[in-house]
Amino acid sequence: MVQTLNSLSMEKLINPGKHQLCAAKFGEDQTLYRAKILEATNMSLVQGFLRTPDLCNKVISSLFVMTNNAKACTNLKHFNSCCFFTTSTNVKPVHQPISEKLGQAATSEITSAASPLTDKHGRAHTYLRISLTERCNLRCKYCMPAGGVPLQNKSNLLTTDEIYYLARIFVEQGIRKIRLTGGEPTIRTDIVDIIAKLKAISQLENVGITTNGLMLTRLLVSMQRAGLDALNISLDTLKPQRFQEITRRKGWERVIAGIDLAIQLGYKPKINCVLMRDFNDDEICDFVEFTKERNVDVRFIEYMPFSGNKWQTEKLMSFRDTLKIIKSHWADLEALQNGLNDTSKAYKVPHYKGQIGFITSMTEHFCGTCNRLRLTADGNLKVCLFGNKEFSLRDAIRANCSRDDLVTLIGAAVKRKKKQHAGMLNLSQMENRPMILIGTLNKTHYPTNTSLLISDSINTSMIAHLSLLRSKQFSKFYCTNSKQGLTHVDNDGKASMVDVSHKPITVREAEATANVHVTPKIADLIRSNNLKKGDVLSVAQLAGILAAKKTSDLIPLCHNIGITSVNVEAILDSDNHLIKLKSKVRCCGQTGVEMEALTAVTIAALTVYDMCKSVTHNIVISDIRLTAKSGGERGSFKCI
């Protein structure tokens, strides 16, 4: 039987009907038969036929029919030597992507002023970008700081179900296009399932992805079968050595192979190229020439400032300067008509298969027609790429906020969107997430501005929704006996120290925690005890104990109480580049020790920062919280 399979002719490979009949003869051995079909794709017998584009597509189709397994697409990377990835021949696409333009019916449906996704400037938002992860398999200089970024615990990121739930809500309110971003979205093991789920949402017309292209030869066919409509690929150089310099990784050849595969499968990939003066601006004409035989849309992006990328005005290669260079080589360059919400100014060299474009965020902004919203991997809604105001939809979901309340909160955030961004010079001085983290980062570093939703323009109904949200957030904790009201304010509204003389003496305990996110380099130095200031964990532990005893000296209205026990732990989590701090304080007295426990972990965290800041200031203190208390009139409390 094996001998029969090895002698399969190309004619059988391209005829699915005969395939199935032949496979049927082997009964339970069909799996072996399919395996031999895939193996045959590397045989010299096959290679001669693959030089004919029409046969290429038939072979691909047959392989998918026979294997019933999307993983078969990984074998396509072996077709390189057979000229499969060449693009000089116009091949009929296997799949025709859905147009990126929104239908008139969908547009008219969402332009109502009553829509939560229409801002006060009349811009209807129909396009949502969802970041799936903060992680990436490249380290691009303009995107990520050289020292890396602190990564969050997985529990802080949106789950697949939460992503799908929010996507459905946004589509119900008028979103018609979703683009999946990162980090690098293709490193998510469930990326194909996410695409399939999104495509199943009624009224959602387009699902796209922005990727660095490294995984396309392995995943693109599966993603296409799941329904992927559009593809953006980040590529800043056509020189392999420079690619490694920009990204701090190898892989240029894999990206080019992924682009060519996308073209063969019927996509018109958008190639995003960030231009930097005196770095890759010498390749402008090479990228234009790249469109001669490839049906791609190369988009030159002006270098934009984000935290950690050391943006400088001198590095900016403006749209006008770039256009001037191109026109000096192609005087017949044609300007194309742009859509209402297009971010790119489109041009084309006559008779070239592809086209070029310019994204002019810095020198000629397109804020007036912006229809985009962004959802970060940790669940924060950003209404502007350059804005540093965010609102956590993740926290609202996990506080059991109703669907109607979520819609109201989303609408309030959209209504606060400004007419335009702050301008090039101001943007360079504003704190914003690193590009890799639009995306995500713990919101204590790039703060979520919850006051975003509290303004003169928001009515009492909106404030009622916020009150409801707050009450539901508190439901994450339980307390055996809770009384409302502020105890440190007298009848005249003035600060007052509480008289506890009437309270019984009881045993009281409190526990608190805090996290300090550090860079991989700092984590290594702490682990090896090689920091200049000494043993970080031991000093932080002692600082926390001392702080607990000094709490009444630091916080004006705290009682000076006799602490009977203080325990502070400082543990390095090397895998997550995190120092976990925990305190437990006990006393036998008339008032609790919650503030002592919180002060202990806070000062311990600040001590870690102080001892590590000589390496880098890219350190984040987060999640300072009381986790448990017992004793006293109000009973026990525990964070669950």
XYZ file of C-alpha atoms in Angstrom, residues 221-506:
286
model
C -4.924 29.677 5.775
C -6.602 28.689 9.045
C -7.441 32.317 9.791
C -8.848 32.766 6.288
C -11.062 29.726 6.687
C -12.260 31.177 10.002
C -13.349 34.282 8.088
C -10.455 36.775 8.242
C -11.247 39.590 5.815
C -8.281 41.963 5.914
C -4.593 41.872 6.731
C -2.091 44.535 7.826
C 1.577 43.562 8.104
C 4.217 45.671 9.848
C 7.492 45.808 7.900
C 9.940 48.706 8.163
C 12.743 47.495 5.931
C 13.436 45.332 2.890
C 16.947 44.562 4.147
C 17.316 41.440 6.338
C 20.175 42.847 8.421
C 18.344 46.100 9.111
C 15.216 44.129 10.027
C 17.232 42.448 12.759
C 18.542 45.826 13.921
C 15.055 47.373 14.120
C 13.261 44.414 15.683
C 16.186 43.003 17.693
C 15.172 39.623 16.230
C 15.599 37.559 13.035
C 12.745 36.614 10.699
C 12.691 38.928 7.660
C 12.446 36.018 5.203
C 9.414 34.606 7.031
C 7.636 37.958 6.830
C 8.213 38.236 3.065
C 6.987 34.657 2.606
C 3.874 35.538 4.612
C 3.178 38.575 2.418
C 3.466 36.505 -0.745
C 1.227 33.795 0.693
C -1.403 36.415 1.544
C -1.381 37.662 -2.055
C -1.744 34.116 -3.384
C -4.740 33.592 -1.108
C -6.505 36.651 -2.506
C -5.713 39.321 0.049
C -4.340 42.762 -0.740
C -2.112 43.179 2.317
C -1.438 46.603 3.759
C 2.255 46.938 4.572
C 2.791 49.376 7.456
C 6.219 51.016 7.286
C 7.256 53.473 10.016
C 9.735 55.900 8.467
C 12.585 57.326 10.541
C 14.990 59.897 9.132
C 18.574 58.701 8.700
C 17.521 55.179 9.563
C 15.278 53.646 6.908
C 14.369 56.662 4.759
C 16.916 55.430 2.196
C 14.481 52.587 1.394
C 11.511 54.741 0.390
C 11.992 54.054 -3.313
C 12.615 50.353 -2.641
C 9.210 50.108 -0.984
C 7.549 51.847 -3.930
C 9.251 49.372 -6.263
C 7.959 46.570 -4.018
C 4.459 47.386 -5.351
C 5.449 46.821 -8.977
C 4.859 43.069 -9.036
C 2.948 42.665 -5.771
C -0.642 43.743 -5.226
C 0.020 45.355 -1.850
C -0.685 48.727 -0.266
C 2.545 50.070 1.255
C 1.663 52.742 3.801
C 4.383 55.086 5.035
C 3.637 56.035 8.646
C 5.035 59.145 10.273
C 7.083 58.313 13.364
C 4.875 58.936 16.412
C 5.795 59.616 20.061
C 4.941 57.022 22.714
C 6.424 56.467 26.144
C 9.842 54.856 25.967
C 10.541 55.179 22.216
C 12.781 58.288 22.588
C 10.855 60.232 19.948
C 12.645 63.258 18.513
C 11.471 65.819 15.987
C 14.664 65.234 14.007
C 13.665 61.596 13.408
C 10.328 62.539 11.854
C 10.143 61.950 8.102
C 7.161 64.036 7.060
C 4.603 63.153 4.416
C 5.620 66.096 2.222
C 9.317 65.212 2.336
C 8.585 61.574 1.514
C 6.252 62.469 -1.341
C 8.877 64.794 -2.805
C 11.453 61.986 -2.890
C 9.034 59.595 -4.583
C 7.939 62.124 -7.212
C 11.562 62.793 -8.095
C 11.739 59.163 -9.291
C 8.146 58.673 -10.489
C 6.932 61.957 -11.917
C 3.713 60.295 -13.110
C 2.676 59.249 -9.580
C -1.131 59.398 -9.393
C -3.205 60.477 -6.403
C -6.148 58.146 -5.749
C -9.514 59.036 -4.262
C -9.699 58.440 -0.518
C -12.703 57.262 1.467
C -14.360 59.438 4.102
C -12.723 57.690 7.060
C -9.460 56.637 5.431
C -6.349 57.365 7.477
C -4.070 56.956 4.468
C -3.550 59.341 1.555
C -3.412 56.935 -1.407
C -1.161 57.122 -4.485
C -0.213 54.753 -7.281
C 2.524 54.428 -9.879
C 0.805 53.751 -13.229
C 0.960 50.106 -14.341
C 2.195 48.911 -10.928
C 0.045 46.192 -9.374
C 0.037 47.702 -5.904
C -0.218 51.187 -4.451
C 1.275 53.348 -1.707
C -0.178 55.594 0.967
C 0.801 58.025 3.702
C -0.484 58.040 7.281
C 0.155 61.618 8.373
C -0.748 61.503 12.065
C 1.861 64.083 13.031
C 1.971 66.690 10.243
C -1.555 66.550 8.769
C -3.882 64.881 11.259
C -7.177 63.303 10.202
C -8.980 63.711 13.528
C -12.020 65.341 11.913
C -13.100 62.079 10.264
C -11.838 59.644 12.899
C -14.229 56.722 13.394
C -11.961 54.531 15.552
C -12.058 53.306 19.117
C -9.502 51.105 20.864
C -9.894 48.406 23.478
C -6.640 47.551 25.230
C -5.721 44.022 26.264
C -6.429 44.867 29.905
C -9.901 46.084 28.982
C -9.450 49.861 28.898
C -11.365 51.888 26.327
C -9.224 54.494 24.529
C -11.212 56.912 22.409
C -8.023 58.412 20.922
C -4.728 56.713 20.094
C -2.790 59.691 21.457
C -5.017 60.355 24.455
C -3.997 59.240 27.932
C -7.554 59.077 29.263
C -8.957 55.569 29.547
C -11.866 53.787 31.177
C -11.794 50.192 32.385
C -14.590 48.126 30.864
C -12.947 45.043 32.339
C -13.570 46.265 35.884
C -17.157 47.126 35.009
C -17.786 43.627 33.621
C -16.198 41.911 36.598
C -18.278 44.071 38.935
C -21.386 42.565 37.266
C -22.278 45.825 35.563
C -25.359 45.325 33.387
C -25.270 45.541 29.604
C -27.272 48.789 29.674
C -24.856 50.334 32.163
C -21.899 49.303 29.997
C -23.480 50.963 26.972
C -24.060 54.132 29.004
C -20.458 54.185 30.222
C -19.104 53.593 26.715
C -21.309 56.371 25.384
C -20.134 58.797 28.063
C -16.497 58.064 27.209
C -17.104 58.578 23.486
C -18.905 61.865 24.149
C -15.739 63.123 25.853
C -13.572 62.528 22.783
C -11.772 65.717 21.818
C -12.041 67.365 18.427
C -8.388 66.613 17.654
C -5.202 65.475 19.343
C -2.847 67.860 21.124
C -0.436 68.441 18.236
C 3.027 67.141 17.447
C 5.061 69.088 20.001
C 2.582 68.577 22.835
C 2.219 64.864 22.090
C 5.955 64.374 22.434
C 5.748 65.657 26.025
C 2.604 63.786 27.088
C 2.702 60.521 28.996
C 1.059 57.733 27.019
C 1.430 53.985 26.869
C 4.313 52.532 24.875
C 2.970 51.475 21.470
C 3.405 47.798 22.382
C 0.922 48.336 25.223
C -1.862 49.860 23.141
C -1.856 46.813 23.898
C -1.856 47.071 27.634
C -0.112 48.089 30.807
C -1.242 48.162 34.368
C -3.388 51.230 34.697
C -1.505 52.417 37.763
C 1.381 53.290 35.446
C -0.654 54.934 32.713
C -3.622 55.901 34.859
C -7.198 55.158 33.980
C -8.922 58.501 34.299
C -12.207 57.549 35.915
C -13.057 61.224 36.285
C -13.407 61.077 32.529
C -17.057 60.271 33.066
C -17.795 62.993 35.608
C -18.327 66.389 34.024
C -20.890 69.141 33.706
C -22.176 67.562 30.519
C -23.234 64.343 32.245
C -26.696 64.298 33.743
C -27.876 62.871 37.051
C -28.921 59.653 35.346
C -25.309 59.076 34.344
C -24.107 59.716 37.893
C -26.702 57.223 39.118
C -25.206 54.641 36.778
C -21.763 55.331 38.212
C -23.089 54.966 41.749
C -24.595 51.643 40.767
C -21.266 50.564 39.321
C -19.414 51.510 42.486
C -21.850 49.594 44.664
C -21.438 46.532 42.466
C -17.676 46.820 42.604
C -17.870 46.652 46.380
C -19.854 43.424 46.058
C -16.567 41.692 45.255
C -15.881 41.823 48.997
C -17.912 40.650 51.931
C -18.217 42.150 55.384
C -20.168 40.605 58.260
C -21.426 43.912 59.617
C -21.113 47.150 57.665
C -22.224 50.651 58.659
C -22.262 53.530 56.218
C -20.943 57.008 56.916
C -17.584 58.733 57.409
C -16.261 58.406 60.950
C -13.454 60.980 60.695
C -15.738 63.949 59.970
C -17.692 65.820 62.662
C -21.143 67.388 62.337
C -19.625 70.548 60.857
C -17.764 68.607 58.167
C -14.362 69.129 59.775
C -11.703 66.449 60.204
C -11.876 64.810 63.605
C -10.076 61.990 65.395
C -12.500 59.274 66.490
C -12.931 58.678 70.214
C -12.510 54.920 70.783
C -12.492 54.963 74.592
C -15.919 53.310 74.763
C -14.905 50.363 72.558
C -14.007 47.006 74.083
C -10.460 45.697 73.878
C -10.318 42.837 71.360
